[in-house]
CSV table of C-alpha atoms in Angstrom, one decimal:
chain,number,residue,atom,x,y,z
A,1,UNK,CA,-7.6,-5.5,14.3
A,2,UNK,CA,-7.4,-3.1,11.5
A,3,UNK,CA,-4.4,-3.0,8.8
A,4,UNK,CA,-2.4,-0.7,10.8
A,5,UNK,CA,-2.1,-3.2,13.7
A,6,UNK,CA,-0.7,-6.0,11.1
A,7,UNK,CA,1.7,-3.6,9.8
A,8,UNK,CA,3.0,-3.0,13.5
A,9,UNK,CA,2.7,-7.3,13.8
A,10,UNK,CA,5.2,-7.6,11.1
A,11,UNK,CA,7.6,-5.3,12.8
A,12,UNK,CA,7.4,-7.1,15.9
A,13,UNK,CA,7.8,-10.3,14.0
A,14,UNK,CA,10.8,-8.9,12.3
A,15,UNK,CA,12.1,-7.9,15.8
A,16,UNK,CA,11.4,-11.3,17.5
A,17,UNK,CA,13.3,-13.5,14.2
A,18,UNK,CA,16.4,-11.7,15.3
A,19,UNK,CA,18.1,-13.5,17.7
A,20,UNK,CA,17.8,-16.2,15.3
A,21,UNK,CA,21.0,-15.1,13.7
A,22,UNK,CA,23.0,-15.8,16.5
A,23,UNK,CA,22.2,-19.8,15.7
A,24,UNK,CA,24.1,-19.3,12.3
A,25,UNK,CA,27.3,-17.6,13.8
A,26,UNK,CA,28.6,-21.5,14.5
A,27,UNK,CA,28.5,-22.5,11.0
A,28,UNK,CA,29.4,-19.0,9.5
A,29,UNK,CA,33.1,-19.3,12.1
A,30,UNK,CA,33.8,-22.4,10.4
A,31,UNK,CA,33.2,-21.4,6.6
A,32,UNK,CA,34.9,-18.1,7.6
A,33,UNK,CA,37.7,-19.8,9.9
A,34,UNK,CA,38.5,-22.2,7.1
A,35,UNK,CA,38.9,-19.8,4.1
A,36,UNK,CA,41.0,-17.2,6.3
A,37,UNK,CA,43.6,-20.3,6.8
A,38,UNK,CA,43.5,-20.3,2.6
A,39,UNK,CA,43.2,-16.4,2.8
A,40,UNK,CA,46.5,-15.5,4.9
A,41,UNK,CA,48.4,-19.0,3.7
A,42,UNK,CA,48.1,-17.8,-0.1
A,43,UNK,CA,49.7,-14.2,0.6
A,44,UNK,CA,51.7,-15.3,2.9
A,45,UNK,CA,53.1,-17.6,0.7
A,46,UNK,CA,53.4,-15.9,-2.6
A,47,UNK,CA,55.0,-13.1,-1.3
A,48,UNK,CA,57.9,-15.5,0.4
A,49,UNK,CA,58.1,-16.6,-3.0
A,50,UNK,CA,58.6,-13.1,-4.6
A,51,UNK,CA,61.0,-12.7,-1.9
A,52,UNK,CA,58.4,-9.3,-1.2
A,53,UNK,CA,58.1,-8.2,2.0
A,54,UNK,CA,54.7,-9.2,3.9
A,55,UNK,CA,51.7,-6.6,3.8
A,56,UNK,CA,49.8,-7.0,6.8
A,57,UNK,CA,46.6,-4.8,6.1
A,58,UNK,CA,45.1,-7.0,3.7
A,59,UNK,CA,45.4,-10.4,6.0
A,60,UNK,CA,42.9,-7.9,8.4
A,61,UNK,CA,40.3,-8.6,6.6
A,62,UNK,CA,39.4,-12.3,7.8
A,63,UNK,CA,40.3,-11.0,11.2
A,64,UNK,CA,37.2,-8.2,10.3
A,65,UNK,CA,34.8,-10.1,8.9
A,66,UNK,CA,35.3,-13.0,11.3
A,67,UNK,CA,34.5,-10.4,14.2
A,68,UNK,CA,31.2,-8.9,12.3
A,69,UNK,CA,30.4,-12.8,12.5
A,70,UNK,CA,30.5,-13.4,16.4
A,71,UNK,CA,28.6,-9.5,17.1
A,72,UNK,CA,26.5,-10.0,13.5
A,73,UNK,CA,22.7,-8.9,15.5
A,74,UNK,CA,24.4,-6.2,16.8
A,75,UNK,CA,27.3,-5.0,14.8
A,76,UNK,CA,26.1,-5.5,11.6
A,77,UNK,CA,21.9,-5.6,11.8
A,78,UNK,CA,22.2,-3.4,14.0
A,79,UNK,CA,24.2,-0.5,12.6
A,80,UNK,CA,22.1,-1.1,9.3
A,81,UNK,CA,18.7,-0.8,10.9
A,82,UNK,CA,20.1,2.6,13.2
A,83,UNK,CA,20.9,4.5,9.3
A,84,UNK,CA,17.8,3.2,7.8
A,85,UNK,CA,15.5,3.5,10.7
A,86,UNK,CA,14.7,6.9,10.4
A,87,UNK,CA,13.7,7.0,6.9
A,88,UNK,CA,11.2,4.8,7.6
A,89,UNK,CA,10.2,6.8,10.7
A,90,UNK,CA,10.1,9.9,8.7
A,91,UNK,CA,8.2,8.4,6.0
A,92,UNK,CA,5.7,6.7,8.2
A,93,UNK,CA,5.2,10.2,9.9
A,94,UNK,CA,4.2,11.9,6.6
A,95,UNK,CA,1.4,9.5,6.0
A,96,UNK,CA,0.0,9.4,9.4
A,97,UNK,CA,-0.4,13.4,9.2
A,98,UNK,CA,-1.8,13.0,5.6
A,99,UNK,CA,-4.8,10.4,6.7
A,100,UNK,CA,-5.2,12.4,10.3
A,101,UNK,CA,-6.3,15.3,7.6
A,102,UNK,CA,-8.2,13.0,5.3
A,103,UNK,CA,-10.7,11.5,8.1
A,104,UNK,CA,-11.4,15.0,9.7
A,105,UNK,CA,-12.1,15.9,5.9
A,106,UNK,CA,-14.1,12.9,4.5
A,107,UNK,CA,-16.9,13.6,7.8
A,108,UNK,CA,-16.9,17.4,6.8
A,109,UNK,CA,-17.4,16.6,2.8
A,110,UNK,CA,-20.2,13.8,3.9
A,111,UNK,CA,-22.1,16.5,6.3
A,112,UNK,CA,-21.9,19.1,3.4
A,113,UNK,CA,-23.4,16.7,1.3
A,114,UNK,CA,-26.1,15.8,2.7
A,115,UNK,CA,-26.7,18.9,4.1
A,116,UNK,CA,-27.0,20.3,0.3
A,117,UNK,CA,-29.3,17.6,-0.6
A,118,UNK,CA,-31.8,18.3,2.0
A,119,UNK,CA,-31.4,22.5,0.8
A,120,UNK,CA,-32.0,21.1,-3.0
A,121,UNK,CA,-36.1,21.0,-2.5
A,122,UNK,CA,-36.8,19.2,-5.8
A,123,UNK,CA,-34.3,16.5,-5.0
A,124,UNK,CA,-34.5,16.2,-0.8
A,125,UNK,CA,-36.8,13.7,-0.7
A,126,UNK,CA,-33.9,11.1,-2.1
A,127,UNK,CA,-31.8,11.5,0.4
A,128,UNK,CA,-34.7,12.5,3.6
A,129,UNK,CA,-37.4,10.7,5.0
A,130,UNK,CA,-38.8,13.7,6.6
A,131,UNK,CA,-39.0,15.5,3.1
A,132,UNK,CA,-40.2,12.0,1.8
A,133,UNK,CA,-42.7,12.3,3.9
A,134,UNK,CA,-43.7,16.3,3.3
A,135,UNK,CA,-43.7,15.7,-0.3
A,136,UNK,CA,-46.5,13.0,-0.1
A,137,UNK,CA,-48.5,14.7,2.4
A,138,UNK,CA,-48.7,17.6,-0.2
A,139,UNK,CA,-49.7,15.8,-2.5
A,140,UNK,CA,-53.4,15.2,-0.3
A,141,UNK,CA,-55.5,12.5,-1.2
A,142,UNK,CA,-54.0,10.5,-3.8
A,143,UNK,CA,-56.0,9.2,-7.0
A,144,UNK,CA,-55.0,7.1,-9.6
A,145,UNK,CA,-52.7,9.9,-11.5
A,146,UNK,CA,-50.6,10.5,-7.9
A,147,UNK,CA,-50.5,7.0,-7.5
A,148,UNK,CA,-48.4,6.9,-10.9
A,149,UNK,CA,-46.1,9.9,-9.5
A,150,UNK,CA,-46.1,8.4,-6.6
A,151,UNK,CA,-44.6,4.8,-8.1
A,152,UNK,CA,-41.7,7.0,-10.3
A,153,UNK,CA,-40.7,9.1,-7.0
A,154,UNK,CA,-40.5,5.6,-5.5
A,155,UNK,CA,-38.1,4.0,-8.5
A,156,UNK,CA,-36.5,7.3,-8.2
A,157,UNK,CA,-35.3,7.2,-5.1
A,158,UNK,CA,-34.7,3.7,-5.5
A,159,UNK,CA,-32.8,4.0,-8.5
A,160,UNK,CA,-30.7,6.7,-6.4
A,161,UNK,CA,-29.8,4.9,-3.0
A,162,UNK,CA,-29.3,2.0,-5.3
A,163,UNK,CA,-26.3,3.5,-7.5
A,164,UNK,CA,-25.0,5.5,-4.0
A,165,UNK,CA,-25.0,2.2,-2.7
A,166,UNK,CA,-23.6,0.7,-5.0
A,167,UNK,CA,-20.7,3.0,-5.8
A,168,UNK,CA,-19.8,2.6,-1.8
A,169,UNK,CA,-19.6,-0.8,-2.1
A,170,UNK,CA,-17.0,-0.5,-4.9
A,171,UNK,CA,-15.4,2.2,-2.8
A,172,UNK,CA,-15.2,0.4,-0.3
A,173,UNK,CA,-13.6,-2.9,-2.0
A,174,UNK,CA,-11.0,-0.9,-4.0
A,175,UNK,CA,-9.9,0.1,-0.5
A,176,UNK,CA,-9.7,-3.2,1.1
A,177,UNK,CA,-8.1,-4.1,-2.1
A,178,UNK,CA,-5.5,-1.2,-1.6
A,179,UNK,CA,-4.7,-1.7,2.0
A,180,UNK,CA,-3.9,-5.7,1.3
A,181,UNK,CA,-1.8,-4.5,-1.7
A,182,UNK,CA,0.1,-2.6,0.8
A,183,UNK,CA,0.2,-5.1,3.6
A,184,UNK,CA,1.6,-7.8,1.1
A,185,UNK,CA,4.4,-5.5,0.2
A,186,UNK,CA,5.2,-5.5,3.5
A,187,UNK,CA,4.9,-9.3,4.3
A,188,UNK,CA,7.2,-10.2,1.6
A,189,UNK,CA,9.4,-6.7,2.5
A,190,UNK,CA,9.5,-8.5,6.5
A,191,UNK,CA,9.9,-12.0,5.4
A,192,UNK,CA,12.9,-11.4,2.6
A,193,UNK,CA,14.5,-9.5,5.7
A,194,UNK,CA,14.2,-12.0,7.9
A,195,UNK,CA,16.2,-14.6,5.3
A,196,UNK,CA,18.9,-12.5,5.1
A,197,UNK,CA,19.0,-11.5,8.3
A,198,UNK,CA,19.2,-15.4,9.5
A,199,UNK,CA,21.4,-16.1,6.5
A,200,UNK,CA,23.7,-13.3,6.9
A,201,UNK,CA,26.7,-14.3,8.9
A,202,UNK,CA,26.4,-17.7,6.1
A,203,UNK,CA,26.9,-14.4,3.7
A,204,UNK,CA,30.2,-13.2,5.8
A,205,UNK,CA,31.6,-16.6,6.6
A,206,UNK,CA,31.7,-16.8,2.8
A,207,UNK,CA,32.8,-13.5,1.7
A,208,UNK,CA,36.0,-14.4,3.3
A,209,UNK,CA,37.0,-16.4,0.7
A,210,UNK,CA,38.9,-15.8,-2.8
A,211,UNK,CA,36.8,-14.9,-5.3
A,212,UNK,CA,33.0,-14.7,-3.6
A,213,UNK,CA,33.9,-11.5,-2.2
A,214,UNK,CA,31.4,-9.8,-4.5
A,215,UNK,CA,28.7,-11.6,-2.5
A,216,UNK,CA,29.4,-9.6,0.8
A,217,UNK,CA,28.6,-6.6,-1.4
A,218,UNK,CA,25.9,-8.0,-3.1
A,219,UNK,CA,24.2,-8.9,0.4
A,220,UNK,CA,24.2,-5.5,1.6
A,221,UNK,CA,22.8,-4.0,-1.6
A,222,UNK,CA,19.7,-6.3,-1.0
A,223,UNK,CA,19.5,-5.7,2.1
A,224,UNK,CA,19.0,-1.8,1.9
A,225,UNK,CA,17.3,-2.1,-1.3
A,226,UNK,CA,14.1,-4.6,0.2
A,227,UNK,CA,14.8,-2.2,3.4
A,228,UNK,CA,13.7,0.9,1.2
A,229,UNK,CA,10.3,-0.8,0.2
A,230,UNK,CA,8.8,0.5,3.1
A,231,UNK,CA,9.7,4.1,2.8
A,232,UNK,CA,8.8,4.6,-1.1
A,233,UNK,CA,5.4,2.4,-0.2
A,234,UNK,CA,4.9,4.8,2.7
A,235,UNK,CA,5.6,8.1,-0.2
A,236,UNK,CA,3.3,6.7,-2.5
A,237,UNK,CA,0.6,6.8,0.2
A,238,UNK,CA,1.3,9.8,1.7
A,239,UNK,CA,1.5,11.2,-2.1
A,240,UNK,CA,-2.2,9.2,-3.1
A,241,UNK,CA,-3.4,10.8,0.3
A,242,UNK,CA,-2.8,14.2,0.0
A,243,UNK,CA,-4.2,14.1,-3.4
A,244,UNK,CA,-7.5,13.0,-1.7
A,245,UNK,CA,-7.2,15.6,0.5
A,246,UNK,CA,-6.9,18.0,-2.0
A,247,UNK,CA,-9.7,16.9,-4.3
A,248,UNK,CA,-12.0,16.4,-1.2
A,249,UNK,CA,-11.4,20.5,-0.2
A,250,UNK,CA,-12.3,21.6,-3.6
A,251,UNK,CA,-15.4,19.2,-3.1
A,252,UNK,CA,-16.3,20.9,0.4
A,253,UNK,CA,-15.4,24.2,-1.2
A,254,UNK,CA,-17.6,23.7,-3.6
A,255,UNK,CA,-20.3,22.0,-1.7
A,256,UNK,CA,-20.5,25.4,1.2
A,257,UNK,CA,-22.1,27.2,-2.7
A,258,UNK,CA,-25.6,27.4,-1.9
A,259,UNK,CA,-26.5,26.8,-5.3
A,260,UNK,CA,-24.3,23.6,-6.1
A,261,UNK,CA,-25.9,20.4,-6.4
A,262,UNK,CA,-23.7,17.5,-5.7
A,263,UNK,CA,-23.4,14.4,-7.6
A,264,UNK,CA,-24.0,10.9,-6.0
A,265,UNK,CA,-20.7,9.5,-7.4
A,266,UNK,CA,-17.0,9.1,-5.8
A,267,UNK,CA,-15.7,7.6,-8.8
A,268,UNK,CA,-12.7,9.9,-9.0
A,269,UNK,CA,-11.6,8.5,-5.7
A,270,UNK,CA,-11.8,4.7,-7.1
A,271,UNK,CA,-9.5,6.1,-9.7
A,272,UNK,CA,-7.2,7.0,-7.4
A,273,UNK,CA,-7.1,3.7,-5.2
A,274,UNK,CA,-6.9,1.8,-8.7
A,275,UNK,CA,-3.5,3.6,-9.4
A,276,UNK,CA,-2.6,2.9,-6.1
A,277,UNK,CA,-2.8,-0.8,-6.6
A,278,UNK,CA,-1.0,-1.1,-10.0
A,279,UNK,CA,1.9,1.7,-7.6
A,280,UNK,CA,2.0,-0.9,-5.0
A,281,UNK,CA,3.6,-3.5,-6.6
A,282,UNK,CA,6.1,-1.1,-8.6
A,283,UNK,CA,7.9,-0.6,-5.0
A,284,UNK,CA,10.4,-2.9,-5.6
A,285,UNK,CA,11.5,-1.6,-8.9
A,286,UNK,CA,11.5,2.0,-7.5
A,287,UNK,CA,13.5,0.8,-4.6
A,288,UNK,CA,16.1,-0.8,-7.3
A,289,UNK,CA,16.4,2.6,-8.8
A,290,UNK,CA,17.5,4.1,-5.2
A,291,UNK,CA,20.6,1.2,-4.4
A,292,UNK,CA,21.4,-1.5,-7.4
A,293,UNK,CA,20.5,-4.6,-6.4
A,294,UNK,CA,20.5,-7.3,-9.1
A,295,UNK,CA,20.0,-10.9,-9.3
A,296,UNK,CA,16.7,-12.2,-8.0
A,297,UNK,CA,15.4,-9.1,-6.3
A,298,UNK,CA,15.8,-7.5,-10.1
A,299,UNK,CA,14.0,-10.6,-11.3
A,300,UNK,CA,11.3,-10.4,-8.5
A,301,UNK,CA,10.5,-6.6,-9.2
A,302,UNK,CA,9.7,-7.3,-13.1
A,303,UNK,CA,7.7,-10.5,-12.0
A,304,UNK,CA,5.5,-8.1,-9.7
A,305,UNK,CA,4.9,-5.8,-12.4
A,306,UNK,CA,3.9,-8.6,-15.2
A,307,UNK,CA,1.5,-9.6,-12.6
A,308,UNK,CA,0.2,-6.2,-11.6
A,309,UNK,CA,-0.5,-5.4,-15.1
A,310,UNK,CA,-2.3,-8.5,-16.1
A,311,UNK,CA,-4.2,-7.9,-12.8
A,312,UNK,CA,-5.2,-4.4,-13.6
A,313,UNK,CA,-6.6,-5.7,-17.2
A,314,UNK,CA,-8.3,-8.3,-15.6
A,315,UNK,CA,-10.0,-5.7,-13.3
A,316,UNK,CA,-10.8,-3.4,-15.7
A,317,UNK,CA,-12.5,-6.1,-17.6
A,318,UNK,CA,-14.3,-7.3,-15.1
A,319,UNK,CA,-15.3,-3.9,-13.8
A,320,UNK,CA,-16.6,-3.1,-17.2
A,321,UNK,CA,-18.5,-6.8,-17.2
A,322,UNK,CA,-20.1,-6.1,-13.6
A,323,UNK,CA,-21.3,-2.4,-14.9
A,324,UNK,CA,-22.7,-3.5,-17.7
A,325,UNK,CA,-24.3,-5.9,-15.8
A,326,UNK,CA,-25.7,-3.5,-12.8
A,327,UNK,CA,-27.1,-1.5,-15.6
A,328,UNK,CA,-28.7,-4.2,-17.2
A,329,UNK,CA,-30.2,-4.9,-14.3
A,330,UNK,CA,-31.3,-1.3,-13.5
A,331,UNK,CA,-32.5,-1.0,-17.0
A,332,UNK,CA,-35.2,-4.1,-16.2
A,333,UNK,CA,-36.2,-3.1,-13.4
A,334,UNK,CA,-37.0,0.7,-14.6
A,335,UNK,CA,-38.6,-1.1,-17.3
A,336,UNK,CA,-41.1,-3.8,-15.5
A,337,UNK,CA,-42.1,-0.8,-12.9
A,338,UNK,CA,-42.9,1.6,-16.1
A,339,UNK,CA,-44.7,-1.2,-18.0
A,340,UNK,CA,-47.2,-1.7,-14.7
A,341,UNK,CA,-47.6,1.8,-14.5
A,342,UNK,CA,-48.8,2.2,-18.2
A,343,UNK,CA,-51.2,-0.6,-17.6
């Protein structure tokens, strides 16, 4: 199960928490039953008293709300979800054609590569066993000086599967680190919609009376707002995608020159995933720009970005430490295998 088949889990989760609204619509009919009595009786009353005649519109509303209660999955949900469904559809369609692009791209750039490697004679034996091999046998019987060239082609070679391996490693973590960024954006995105989803008919029943009117409002606003997560989260990866695409055809450009020598490092592409992290958790804030939605989603968007900061110190501290480190390490090794040599 890959990350795109927990993203389509959530949505099925979302889609089978539902029904579960319809277990609130008792409760919400009595709060909302209770404050239309107050509701009508309160303008019915003051306007006998002003001797004013009766206006009926506004003793609808109850009437309007209370009927949005009894068809709330349907009615309200599912009007919401019909507006908003295809931005997320539209969205999700933008990224899918950006990583479609990407993976044809990334197999191309990684045959060019080693393709050039193997044309570069001085350096294919790094990357080739069979020009491993053709390079010793040149060298014919080997005495004590080839023995010494020998031992530094070997830490050469070494040395260079050793950083390429490395440097896929970190590739590779940055990425899993960016695709569970993503997926917890939508875990929380699914689970606040599935609160006020459940909730929501608590939310109308409430709304109908005097003075917490605001919070029908209010509900709605957070609703589309935690909604829109998915769509700027989608943008930011389609955005992040096509700039890989980009830099990966200059690479292949680059790498179809017969006399371009390619460098064993993607560490322009760990850039990129590292901004995608610390963009991940900015979602909320950007979707806050989009529909105003204050109160604790407000709250929750600056918490995530305290904490994606301090995260992105803490990783560029300890990427610095585990460099340093790695080099270190190199550094000995190079250093034992050139002290046996001189000896």
């Amino acid at each position: 199960m890959d990350f795109t088949d927990l993203h389509a889990l959530l949505h099925a989760t979302y889609g089978e928490m539902m029904p579960l609204c319809a277990h609130m619509a008792g409760i919400a009919k009595g709060i909302a039953g209770l404050g239309a009595l107050f509701y009508i009786a309160l303008r019915i009353w003051s306007s006998l008293a002003r001797a004013e005649p009766i206006d009926v519109f506004p003793l609808l509303r109850p009437f309007v709300l209370g009927f949005c209660i009894m068809f709330f999955p349907s009615v309200v949900l599912g009007t919401v979800n019909a507006v908003l469904s295809p931005v997320v559809q539209g969205t999700e369609k933008l990224v899918h054609v950006q990583q479609n692009d990407l993976q044809s791209l990334r197999d191309q750039r990684d045959k060019l590569e080693e393709e050039a490697y193997r044309r570069d004679k001085s350096r294919a034996y790094l990357v080739d066993d069979a020009a491993w091999d053709e390079k010793v046998q040149e060298m014919g019987f080997i005495g004590p000086e080839d023995a010494i060239t020998l031992a530094g082609m070997y830490a050469e070679r070494t040395a260079f599967n050793t950083k390429r391996w490395f440097v896929k490693k970190i590739y590779q973590a940055l990425e899993l680190v960016y695709n569970a960024a993503s997926l917890v954006i939508d875990t929380l995105r699914t689970f606040i919609l599935i609160v006020l989803s459940i909730l929501g008919p608590i939310v109308f029943g409430i709304a109908v009376w005097d003075g917490l009117g605001g919070s029908l409002s209010a509900w709605f606003a957070r609703y589309i707002s935690v909604y829109l997560w998915l769509p700027v989260s989608s943008i930011l990866t389609a955005l992040l995608t096509k700039i890989q695409v980009l830099m990966i055809s200059k690479d292949i450009a680059e790498l179809q020159n017969p006399g371009y020598v390619p460098d064993s490092g993607d560490w322009y592409y760990i850039v990129f995933f590292l901004i995608g992290i610390v963009g991940f958790f900015c979602v909320p804030t950007v979707a806050g720009w989009i529909i105003e939605a204050g109160g604790g989603i407000g709250n929750y968007g600056r918490n995530v970005n305290q904490t994606a900061q301090r995260g992105v110190q803490g990783a560029y501290t300890g990427g610095k430490v585990t460099m340093a480190g790695t080099g270190a390490a190199l550094g000995n090794a190079g250093g034992r295998i050139k002290g046996l040599l001189i000896k």
